[in-house]
Amino acid sequence: MKWLEGLDRPFGALVLAANALASFWIFGRFLFAAPIDGTTELVAMSVIAVLYLQIPHTLRSGRMTRSDAFLTRIVESRPPVGHALHILFDVAGAVL
């Protein structure tokens, strides 16, 4: 899949930009000297936004928490099924 290698660099830049935006979003709130109207709602929405902005970087760097006990057993006993599940999980991560 040589064509996928060409997408690695732009995708990596997009992932890093999303991660930087999420980090700025977290620390940007300290730039305001006074409370903002609707702070509770902004914080609630920010938690969700930051989470989804940083998930691609977490997946790409291999730091997503998951249990491999089940998947490892399937790969060992039925390699085609196990590899298909790996692909399914990778596609789900890409969609996120």
Tab-separated table of N, CA and C in Angstrom:
chain	number	residue	atom	x	y	z
A	1	MET	N	0.829	-1.187	0.000
A	1	MET	CA	0.000	0.000	0.000
A	1	MET	C	0.872	1.248	0.000
A	2	LYS	N	1.550	1.413	-1.083
A	2	LYS	CA	2.485	2.526	-1.239
A	2	LYS	C	1.774	3.877	-1.182
A	3	TRP	N	0.548	3.947	-1.683
A	3	TRP	CA	-0.168	5.224	-1.724
A	3	TRP	C	-0.509	5.713	-0.319
A	4	LEU	N	-0.638	4.801	0.648
A	4	LEU	CA	-0.919	5.213	2.021
A	4	LEU	C	0.268	5.934	2.650
A	5	GLU	N	1.484	5.562	2.242
A	5	GLU	CA	2.674	6.208	2.781
A	5	GLU	C	2.706	7.688	2.435
A	6	GLY	N	2.148	8.056	1.295
A	6	GLY	CA	2.087	9.459	0.904
A	6	GLY	C	1.122	10.265	1.752
A	7	LEU	N	0.154	9.594	2.376
A	7	LEU	CA	-0.815	10.272	3.230
A	7	LEU	C	-0.332	10.432	4.662
A	8	ASP	N	0.753	9.741	5.012
A	8	ASP	CA	1.217	9.769	6.393
A	8	ASP	C	1.622	11.169	6.838
A	9	ARG	N	2.341	11.873	6.012
A	9	ARG	CA	2.819	13.209	6.398
A	9	ARG	C	1.676	14.225	6.555
A	10	PRO	N	0.747	14.346	5.572
A	10	PRO	CA	-0.358	15.287	5.771
A	10	PRO	C	-1.270	14.887	6.931
A	11	PHE	N	-1.507	13.577	7.095
A	11	PHE	CA	-2.340	13.129	8.198
A	11	PHE	C	-1.664	13.437	9.530
A	12	GLY	N	-0.358	13.233	9.601
A	12	GLY	CA	0.386	13.551	10.819
A	12	GLY	C	0.301	15.026	11.153
A	13	ALA	N	0.384	15.874	10.137
A	13	ALA	CA	0.268	17.316	10.365
A	13	ALA	C	-1.125	17.682	10.869
A	14	LEU	N	-2.147	17.047	10.300
A	14	LEU	CA	-3.520	17.292	10.742
A	14	LEU	C	-3.722	16.846	12.193
A	15	VAL	N	-3.177	15.692	12.533
A	15	VAL	CA	-3.287	15.171	13.898
A	15	VAL	C	-2.576	16.101	14.882
A	16	LEU	N	-1.388	16.551	14.538
A	16	LEU	CA	-0.654	17.465	15.417
A	16	LEU	C	-1.364	18.806	15.551
A	17	ALA	N	-1.980	19.277	14.476
A	17	ALA	CA	-2.732	20.532	14.552
A	17	ALA	C	-3.939	20.397	15.473
A	18	ALA	N	-4.646	19.280	15.385
A	18	ALA	CA	-5.789	19.046	16.268
A	18	ALA	C	-5.335	18.966	17.722
A	19	ASN	N	-4.205	18.300	17.955
A	19	ASN	CA	-3.672	18.186	19.305
A	19	ASN	C	-3.257	19.564	19.834
A	20	ALA	N	-2.622	20.371	18.997
A	20	ALA	CA	-2.217	21.719	19.410
A	20	ALA	C	-3.429	22.593	19.711
A	21	LEU	N	-4.464	22.484	18.880
A	21	LEU	CA	-5.684	23.250	19.117
A	21	LEU	C	-6.315	22.859	20.448
A	22	ALA	N	-6.350	21.570	20.733
A	22	ALA	CA	-6.913	21.111	22.006
A	22	ALA	C	-6.084	21.615	23.179
A	23	SER	N	-4.772	21.581	23.045
A	23	SER	CA	-3.908	22.076	24.121
A	23	SER	C	-4.097	23.570	24.330
A	24	PHE	N	-4.186	24.320	23.238
A	24	PHE	CA	-4.420	25.757	23.368
A	24	PHE	C	-5.772	26.023	24.009
A	25	TRP	N	-6.750	25.212	23.648
A	25	TRP	CA	-8.095	25.359	24.193
A	25	TRP	C	-8.058	25.209	25.721
A	26	ILE	N	-7.255	24.251	26.190
A	26	ILE	CA	-7.138	24.034	27.630
A	26	ILE	C	-6.461	25.224	28.306
A	27	PHE	N	-5.326	25.650	27.757
A	27	PHE	CA	-4.559	26.707	28.399
A	27	PHE	C	-5.052	28.101	28.035
A	28	GLY	N	-5.813	28.223	26.962
A	28	GLY	CA	-6.320	29.521	26.533
A	28	GLY	C	-7.296	30.142	27.509
A	29	ARG	N	-7.938	29.304	28.298
A	29	ARG	CA	-8.905	29.851	29.263
A	29	ARG	C	-8.231	30.700	30.324
A	30	PHE	N	-6.925	30.533	30.544
A	30	PHE	CA	-6.211	31.328	31.534
A	30	PHE	C	-5.871	32.722	31.011
A	31	LEU	N	-6.110	32.970	29.725
A	31	LEU	CA	-5.816	34.277	29.142
A	31	LEU	C	-6.841	35.334	29.522
A	32	PHE	N	-8.023	34.889	29.942
A	32	PHE	CA	-9.087	35.826	30.288
A	32	PHE	C	-8.995	36.180	31.761
A	33	ALA	N	-9.051	37.487	32.062
A	33	ALA	CA	-8.916	37.942	33.439
A	33	ALA	C	-10.224	37.839	34.218
A	34	ALA	N	-11.350	37.855	33.531
A	34	ALA	CA	-12.648	37.835	34.194
A	34	ALA	C	-13.448	36.622	33.707
A	35	PRO	N	-14.356	36.129	34.539
A	35	PRO	CA	-15.197	35.010	34.105
A	35	PRO	C	-16.052	35.379	32.891
A	36	ILE	N	-16.350	34.410	32.092
A	36	ILE	CA	-17.150	34.622	30.887
A	36	ILE	C	-18.561	34.108	31.163
A	37	ASP	N	-19.568	34.814	30.662
A	37	ASP	CA	-20.941	34.337	30.796
A	37	ASP	C	-21.071	32.975	30.119
A	38	GLY	N	-21.781	32.070	30.776
A	38	GLY	CA	-21.972	30.733	30.207
A	38	GLY	C	-20.781	29.818	30.408
A	39	THR	N	-19.963	30.104	31.421
A	39	THR	CA	-18.747	29.324	31.639
A	39	THR	C	-19.045	27.840	31.839
A	40	THR	N	-20.079	27.521	32.568
A	40	THR	CA	-20.413	26.116	32.821
A	40	THR	C	-20.663	25.371	31.522
A	41	GLU	N	-21.429	25.985	30.631
A	41	GLU	CA	-21.724	25.347	29.347
A	41	GLU	C	-20.469	25.239	28.486
A	42	LEU	N	-19.637	26.280	28.500
A	42	LEU	CA	-18.394	26.248	27.727
A	42	LEU	C	-17.461	25.145	28.214
A	43	VAL	N	-17.350	24.983	29.520
A	43	VAL	CA	-16.483	23.945	30.067
A	43	VAL	C	-17.008	22.563	29.688
A	44	ALA	N	-18.314	22.360	29.796
A	44	ALA	CA	-18.893	21.063	29.444
A	44	ALA	C	-18.634	20.724	27.979
A	45	MET	N	-18.802	21.685	27.098
A	45	MET	CA	-18.551	21.438	25.671
A	45	MET	C	-17.057	21.311	25.392
A	46	SER	N	-16.237	22.034	26.129
A	46	SER	CA	-14.794	21.992	25.914
A	46	SER	C	-14.210	20.631	26.240
A	47	VAL	N	-14.696	20.000	27.301
A	47	VAL	CA	-14.186	18.684	27.670
A	47	VAL	C	-14.390	17.705	26.519
A	48	ILE	N	-15.550	17.721	25.925
A	48	ILE	CA	-15.850	16.823	24.808
A	48	ILE	C	-15.008	17.182	23.591
A	49	ALA	N	-14.902	18.466	23.288
A	49	ALA	CA	-14.130	18.898	22.118
A	49	ALA	C	-12.656	18.531	22.271
A	50	VAL	N	-12.092	18.783	23.436
A	50	VAL	CA	-10.679	18.460	23.670
A	50	VAL	C	-10.449	16.960	23.541
A	51	LEU	N	-11.352	16.167	24.093
A	51	LEU	CA	-11.229	14.719	23.997
A	51	LEU	C	-11.158	14.270	22.539
A	52	TYR	N	-12.110	14.730	21.722
A	52	TYR	CA	-12.142	14.292	20.327
A	52	TYR	C	-11.032	14.898	19.486
A	53	LEU	N	-10.517	16.049	19.864
A	53	LEU	CA	-9.391	16.615	19.129
A	53	LEU	C	-8.095	15.864	19.432
A	54	GLN	N	-7.984	15.265	20.609
A	54	GLN	CA	-6.740	14.597	20.970
A	54	GLN	C	-6.747	13.087	20.738
A	55	ILE	N	-7.899	12.499	20.451
A	55	ILE	CA	-7.960	11.058	20.193
A	55	ILE	C	-7.091	10.633	18.999
A	56	PRO	N	-7.106	11.353	17.859
A	56	PRO	CA	-6.263	10.895	16.741
A	56	PRO	C	-4.784	10.826	17.102
A	57	HIS	N	-4.288	11.799	17.860
A	57	HIS	CA	-2.871	11.782	18.256
A	57	HIS	C	-2.594	10.606	19.188
A	58	THR	N	-3.514	10.333	20.079
A	58	THR	CA	-3.355	9.205	20.996
A	58	THR	C	-3.305	7.890	20.230
A	59	LEU	N	-4.200	7.730	19.261
A	59	LEU	CA	-4.202	6.512	18.449
A	59	LEU	C	-2.948	6.395	17.601
A	60	ARG	N	-2.539	7.494	17.004
A	60	ARG	CA	-1.381	7.470	16.099
A	60	ARG	C	-0.092	7.160	16.847
A	61	SER	N	0.013	7.629	18.086
A	61	SER	CA	1.236	7.387	18.854
A	61	SER	C	1.192	6.053	19.591
A	62	GLY	N	0.076	5.308	19.463
A	62	GLY	CA	-0.022	3.992	20.081
A	62	GLY	C	-0.238	4.032	21.582
A	63	ARG	N	-0.816	5.097	22.088
A	63	ARG	CA	-0.999	5.250	23.531
A	63	ARG	C	-2.441	5.064	23.993
A	64	MET	N	-3.309	4.623	23.108
A	64	MET	CA	-4.699	4.415	23.490
A	64	MET	C	-4.784	3.193	24.400
A	65	THR	N	-5.481	3.330	25.496
A	65	THR	CA	-5.629	2.230	26.436
A	65	THR	C	-6.607	1.212	25.872
A	66	ARG	N	-6.179	-0.032	25.843
A	66	ARG	CA	-7.067	-1.101	25.405
A	66	ARG	C	-6.565	-2.415	25.979
A	67	SER	N	-7.435	-3.373	26.045
A	67	SER	CA	-7.072	-4.690	26.546
A	67	SER	C	-6.811	-5.597	25.345
A	68	ASP	N	-5.599	-6.113	25.274
A	68	ASP	CA	-5.226	-6.975	24.155
A	68	ASP	C	-5.373	-8.460	24.472
A	69	ALA	N	-5.802	-8.795	25.675
A	69	ALA	CA	-5.875	-10.206	26.054
A	69	ALA	C	-6.796	-10.982	25.112
A	70	PHE	N	-7.977	-10.459	24.861
A	70	PHE	CA	-8.939	-11.127	23.985
A	70	PHE	C	-8.434	-11.164	22.547
A	71	LEU	N	-7.966	-10.028	22.059
A	71	LEU	CA	-7.522	-9.939	20.674
A	71	LEU	C	-6.280	-10.797	20.422
A	72	THR	N	-5.375	-10.853	21.383
A	72	THR	CA	-4.166	-11.669	21.221
A	72	THR	C	-4.516	-13.147	21.101
A	73	ARG	N	-5.461	-13.588	21.900
A	73	ARG	CA	-5.881	-14.997	21.819
A	73	ARG	C	-6.516	-15.320	20.471
A	74	ILE	N	-7.308	-14.386	19.958
A	74	ILE	CA	-7.946	-14.619	18.657
A	74	ILE	C	-6.897	-14.649	17.546
A	75	VAL	N	-5.926	-13.749	17.593
A	75	VAL	CA	-4.875	-13.724	16.568
A	75	VAL	C	-4.083	-15.030	16.603
A	76	GLU	N	-3.817	-15.539	17.792
A	76	GLU	CA	-3.054	-16.788	17.909
A	76	GLU	C	-3.850	-17.994	17.428
A	77	SER	N	-5.135	-18.046	17.757
A	77	SER	CA	-5.931	-19.219	17.391
A	77	SER	C	-6.512	-19.143	15.979
A	78	ARG	N	-6.924	-17.948	15.562
A	78	ARG	CA	-7.511	-17.745	14.228
A	78	ARG	C	-6.949	-16.459	13.621
A	79	PRO	N	-5.775	-16.540	13.024
A	79	PRO	CA	-5.124	-15.338	12.496
A	79	PRO	C	-5.971	-14.503	11.530
A	80	PRO	N	-6.699	-15.090	10.571
A	80	PRO	CA	-7.485	-14.239	9.668
A	80	PRO	C	-8.549	-13.421	10.404
A	81	VAL	N	-9.215	-14.050	11.374
A	81	VAL	CA	-10.241	-13.334	12.138
A	81	VAL	C	-9.594	-12.251	12.991
A	82	GLY	N	-8.474	-12.584	13.625
A	82	GLY	CA	-7.775	-11.610	14.459
A	82	GLY	C	-7.289	-10.406	13.670
A	83	HIS	N	-6.731	-10.656	12.492
A	83	HIS	CA	-6.257	-9.545	11.654
A	83	HIS	C	-7.425	-8.707	11.142
A	84	ALA	N	-8.542	-9.370	10.853
A	84	ALA	CA	-9.733	-8.623	10.432
A	84	ALA	C	-10.224	-7.713	11.555
A	85	LEU	N	-10.166	-8.190	12.792
A	85	LEU	CA	-10.549	-7.349	13.930
A	85	LEU	C	-9.586	-6.179	14.112
A	86	HIS	N	-8.293	-6.432	13.903
A	86	HIS	CA	-7.309	-5.343	13.956
A	86	HIS	C	-7.668	-4.266	12.930
A	87	ILE	N	-7.990	-4.679	11.734
A	87	ILE	CA	-8.370	-3.728	10.683
A	87	ILE	C	-9.622	-2.971	11.080
A	88	LEU	N	-10.607	-3.676	11.623
A	88	LEU	CA	-11.842	-3.033	12.064
A	88	LEU	C	-11.562	-1.969	13.130
A	89	PHE	N	-10.720	-2.309	14.100
A	89	PHE	CA	-10.380	-1.354	15.156
A	89	PHE	C	-9.614	-0.147	14.600
A	90	ASP	N	-8.708	-0.390	13.640
A	90	ASP	CA	-7.959	0.697	13.027
A	90	ASP	C	-8.887	1.638	12.235
A	91	VAL	N	-9.833	1.051	11.525
A	91	VAL	CA	-10.796	1.866	10.770
A	91	VAL	C	-11.651	2.685	11.735
A	92	ALA	N	-12.080	2.061	12.831
A	92	ALA	CA	-12.869	2.803	13.834
A	92	ALA	C	-12.048	3.953	14.400
A	93	GLY	N	-10.767	3.726	14.629
A	93	GLY	CA	-9.891	4.804	15.113
A	93	GLY	C	-9.734	5.916	14.096
A	94	ALA	N	-9.629	5.544	12.825
A	94	ALA	CA	-9.498	6.564	11.777
A	94	ALA	C	-10.769	7.400	11.678
A	95	VAL	N	-11.921	6.757	11.850
A	95	VAL	CA	-13.197	7.490	11.798
A	95	VAL	C	-13.277	8.477	12.950
A	96	LEU	N	-12.837	8.046	14.116
A	96	LEU	CA	-12.837	8.963	15.269
A	96	LEU	C	-11.923	10.131	15.020
